[in-house]
Amino acid sequence: MAAQVMGGPLVQVRDLVKTFAGRGTVLRKSKSQVQAVAGVSFDVLAGETLSIVGESGCGKSTTARCVTRILKPTSGSVVLFGTEISQSSQETIRPLRRQFQMVFQDPYASLNSTMTVEEIISEPLIVHGFPALEIKERVLAVVQQMHLHKSDLTRFPHQFSGGQRQRIGIARAVVMQPKFVVLDEPVSALDVSIQADIIQMLEGLQESLGLAFLMIAHDLSVVRHVSDRVAVMYLGKIVEIGTNKQIYEQSSHPYTQALLAAAPIPDPRVERARQRIILKGDVPSPANPPSGCRFRTRCFKVQDICSQVEPLLIDPGVGHQVACHFPEEINLITKRRV
Amino acid sequence: MTSHVDQPQSFLIRAFSVGRRPQVAFGLVIALFWLIVLTTVSIWAPYDPLEAVGTRLIAPSMTHLLGTDALGRDVFTRVLYGARESMPIAAAVIVCATVIGTLLGAVAGYAGGWVDAIVMRITDVVMAFPAILLAMAISAALGPGLRNGFIAILIVWWPIYARLVRGQVLSIKQREHVEAAISIGATRRRILQKHVMPMAITPVLVNATMDFGQVVLFLSSLSFLGLGALPPSPEWGSMITEGAKNFYQWWIAVGPGLAILTVVLGFNFLGDGLRDVLDPRSKGDK
Amino acid sequence: MNSLLSIKDLHVSFGLGLETVDAVRGINLEIARGEIVGIVGESGSGKSASMLSVMRLLATTATTRGTVHFAGKELFSASSKEMRGIRGGKIGMIFQDPMTSLNPSFRIGSQIAEAIIRHQHVSTKIAVSKATDLLEVVSIPRPSESMSLFPHEMSGGMKQRVMIAMAIANDPELLIADEPTTALDVTIQAQILEVLKGLRETRNLSIVIITHDLGVVAGLADSVNVMYAGEIVESGDVEGVFYKATHPYSRGLLSCVPRLDIRESALHPIGGDPPKLSEKTPGCSFQPRCKNAIDLCETTSPTLRSSTVTGLKVSCHNPMEPSPQMSESI
């Protein structure tokens, strides 16, 4: 597009940090702060899908909300289409929002139940001052594209199923024909038979609109299917980032490996023959992360250095970036126990 | 299984089925009855509410359904006319209190920070006093009369709605659909108007309906204590005061007492029904 | 009789205002001792309602029909007192959200101990030591210290372990696990599944696992029942269902989920939406979404019958051919 430098990334996130004030108790007002996102950097290129995976509390949703400036980052930089927006006011960002949109996880909560479908889908256009005639045309076009019916426009969200609602949410996000859409767990609240529908629809949109996606997800199978590149987050930091193949077939960070080993495969023989990595314990509290490597308390490769020196996210010679002192490439998906 | 039993019932169907519940129907009938009385009583009332129309203190009979009071006025007529005294003022209190409370509560909840702190401390101060005492003090300072009664009740009533709306706004602005509105670039004003308030207003409507009876009661209480309506006017509270002076002529107090009772009860039921119509998720009773 | 739990022609319906919702529409299920049975289905398929009705834990708005025999005893005609003895005694149960079943104001140790005392009438001292052992069994670190924790001091995965400990506290013969890992992260899910597998091996426990996750079933279950709209549409041993399924819904379900180990170019969505359970149709409830539907499907509802080709039970008028590609995997 015009605003962006030729060939440069659409989105550039550097050292993103988001801190929330910690909750104190009644007697002791805690001044502790929780670093939900603790220095995250990545790019999203035009037309690609970058997925951020991780377990609950790893900061992936907060990252998404900082990129779309629903939240204001504590520090770091977020450059969208060549414009730095991390600390800008909502008024300054507003014109830029035509080009980036967001799809939310919960198709029930993310639609205003007091508005009709038409009001919901046309709202972005109204907000950005499109002429009435064009609004009508665009809404009709997107409704068709989303396999909704024209008569659905006058109905209210609660009259639709989860999958249909999510299509309404997607329609709202793409009606302005943005170039970049953040998908926050777009299918995790849906039934499995509906998920494939939505995924296909998103893929179709990506193709027809040349969209770039930043997808937040925890389902590794879905991520494998849709992503060009994948970033794995743990406790507010990216621990490994690479292409789909690098993450799924050449993963080098023990956490990525544990995630892959734990994600079940719907195939009894394959599933029962797989190599298991069962991690010990739980994710530590982000209010009090471990020293050194944040994953060391659960890591099966932990050594003394891990508690003292924090591994940096660099390419340790495996072709993609890994934050680990002892990276070792393993293909967990085809390797089997004998 | 998750919450998948979301039946797409239309508003009207829901209203109809809720309206058939005996309690709600009772509330509707009461409200309708008093509304008709309020608007048309001067046309068909048997007597003049302020004139002596018979002997003093006659027991109820066919000519005087609720007997006569100490000045020979027909109690039944006065009870009917009483609706014209209390109910418009109660309605005015509710309307003004909801408007003021909603505005201040919405601004406080949405803006947060020092605006919120100031509004909330004011409500704290008002609500720290027992409502009836504060209202009495205010009316006493302003002098008796229904207009001053109105002002007194309004002052003690709006903070309820301010707190209610603020709480609603605080919780609604965390929801995903508000995040969605931010992400499409909606202005703060639009978000408040379109995405927060329509949802915050439902409990206000319900509470306002339920409170209507309470305000009528409150107003009568002030009048009963000699602070609201002035003597000749057929206000229910002041009629009960008269009844108290003529303790053995029970009908003088029973008439207005019943009137107050039905209004309080009726609007309470009506509010219950309204909640179920507006918010299908909360099932009031099974 | 060989089976531990035997469900015959179970129907469950809920009264919802003017409508009745038929959540379970005549299912038959046999569970053998030491067997892990998976019930797979999407939301609204009746998988939870069927098992809750077995435990007689449904709301009063629900009506049930059919018979349930557990270890020779008919449960629907048992007295409330007998049921209280069976629930948490011979049958343990864990749910998706462990928080709903743990009392936030008591330490977990005393909650487990109480469950033991209620059923076994032993002294507090013995109950506490048994409870500590149970925490060990479900792999909670430092069991004796963890006894004095409150539920809110534990993570979701730890709470689910406590739930399992409570469910097995009285040496049940059957454990019903209703979406036990759905609310948990995948690494925690793996831990919990290991615990469940261990329980079957060490205690010969029968487990019914209710889930929407085919992967969980693939790794854990011996036999699988696929439910759709209140009916079992296909059932059989786990490899049979995964490799030789012929019901269009089971096949659709298996091919619409992306797989971790295969990067396919396209997904195959089933299309359409799950049916409304308040609407009754004369024919097969999957027919509106079915690509294999024939005229008969519109008018007559199929019954679950053994297929001579696959050895599975399938409820379909026009089943698909067993897929060669699926059965040859590996």
Coordinates of C-alpha atoms in Angstrom, one line a residue, chain A residues 65 69-70 90 94 97 101-102 104-106 108-115 119 123-124 126-128 158-159 165 172, chain B residues 3-4 6-10 14 175-188 190 194-196 198-199 281:
Chain A
R65 CA -4.3 -6.0 22.4
R69 CA -3.9 -0.5 20.8
I70 CA -6.8 -1.6 22.7
Q90 CA -6.7 7.0 20.0
R94 CA -8.2 6.3 14.3
R97 CA -7.6 1.7 11.9
Q101 CA -8.8 -4.8 12.5
M102 CA -9.4 -7.5 15.0
F104 CA -12.2 -11.7 18.9
Q105 CA -12.3 -15.1 20.7
D106 CA -15.8 -15.1 22.2
Y108 CA -21.0 -14.2 22.2
A109 CA -19.3 -11.4 24.1
S110 CA -17.7 -9.6 21.2
L111 CA -21.0 -8.6 19.5
N112 CA -23.2 -5.9 21.1
S113 CA -26.4 -7.7 21.8
T114 CA -28.5 -4.6 21.5
M115 CA -27.5 -3.9 17.9
E119 CA -25.6 -2.1 12.7
E123 CA -20.4 0.4 12.3
P124 CA -16.7 0.6 11.2
I126 CA -20.0 4.7 9.8
V127 CA -17.2 5.5 12.3
H128 CA -14.9 6.2 9.4
H158 CA -28.5 -13.9 20.0
Q159 CA -30.6 -15.4 17.1
R165 CA -21.8 -15.1 15.2
R172 CA -17.1 -6.5 10.9
Chain B
S3 CA -24.6 -22.5 27.1
H4 CA -26.2 -23.5 23.9
D6 CA -30.1 -19.7 23.7
Q7 CA -33.6 -19.7 22.3
P8 CA -34.2 -16.8 19.9
Q9 CA -37.5 -15.6 21.4
S10 CA -38.8 -12.3 20.3
R14 CA -41.3 -13.0 26.0
R175 CA -16.4 -6.7 27.8
E176 CA -15.1 -7.8 24.5
H177 CA -17.7 -5.9 22.4
V178 CA -16.3 -2.7 23.8
E179 CA -12.8 -3.8 22.9
A180 CA -14.2 -4.5 19.4
A181 CA -15.6 -1.0 19.3
I182 CA -12.2 0.5 20.2
S183 CA -10.6 -1.6 17.6
I184 CA -12.8 -0.3 14.8
G185 CA -12.0 3.3 15.9
A186 CA -15.2 4.3 17.6
T187 CA -14.9 7.5 19.6
R188 CA -15.3 7.4 23.4
R190 CA -19.9 6.6 20.6
K194 CA -23.9 2.8 21.7
H195 CA -22.0 0.1 23.4
V196 CA -22.2 0.8 27.1
P198 CA -27.9 0.5 26.2
M199 CA -26.8 -2.4 28.4
R281 CA -31.0 -14.6 31.3

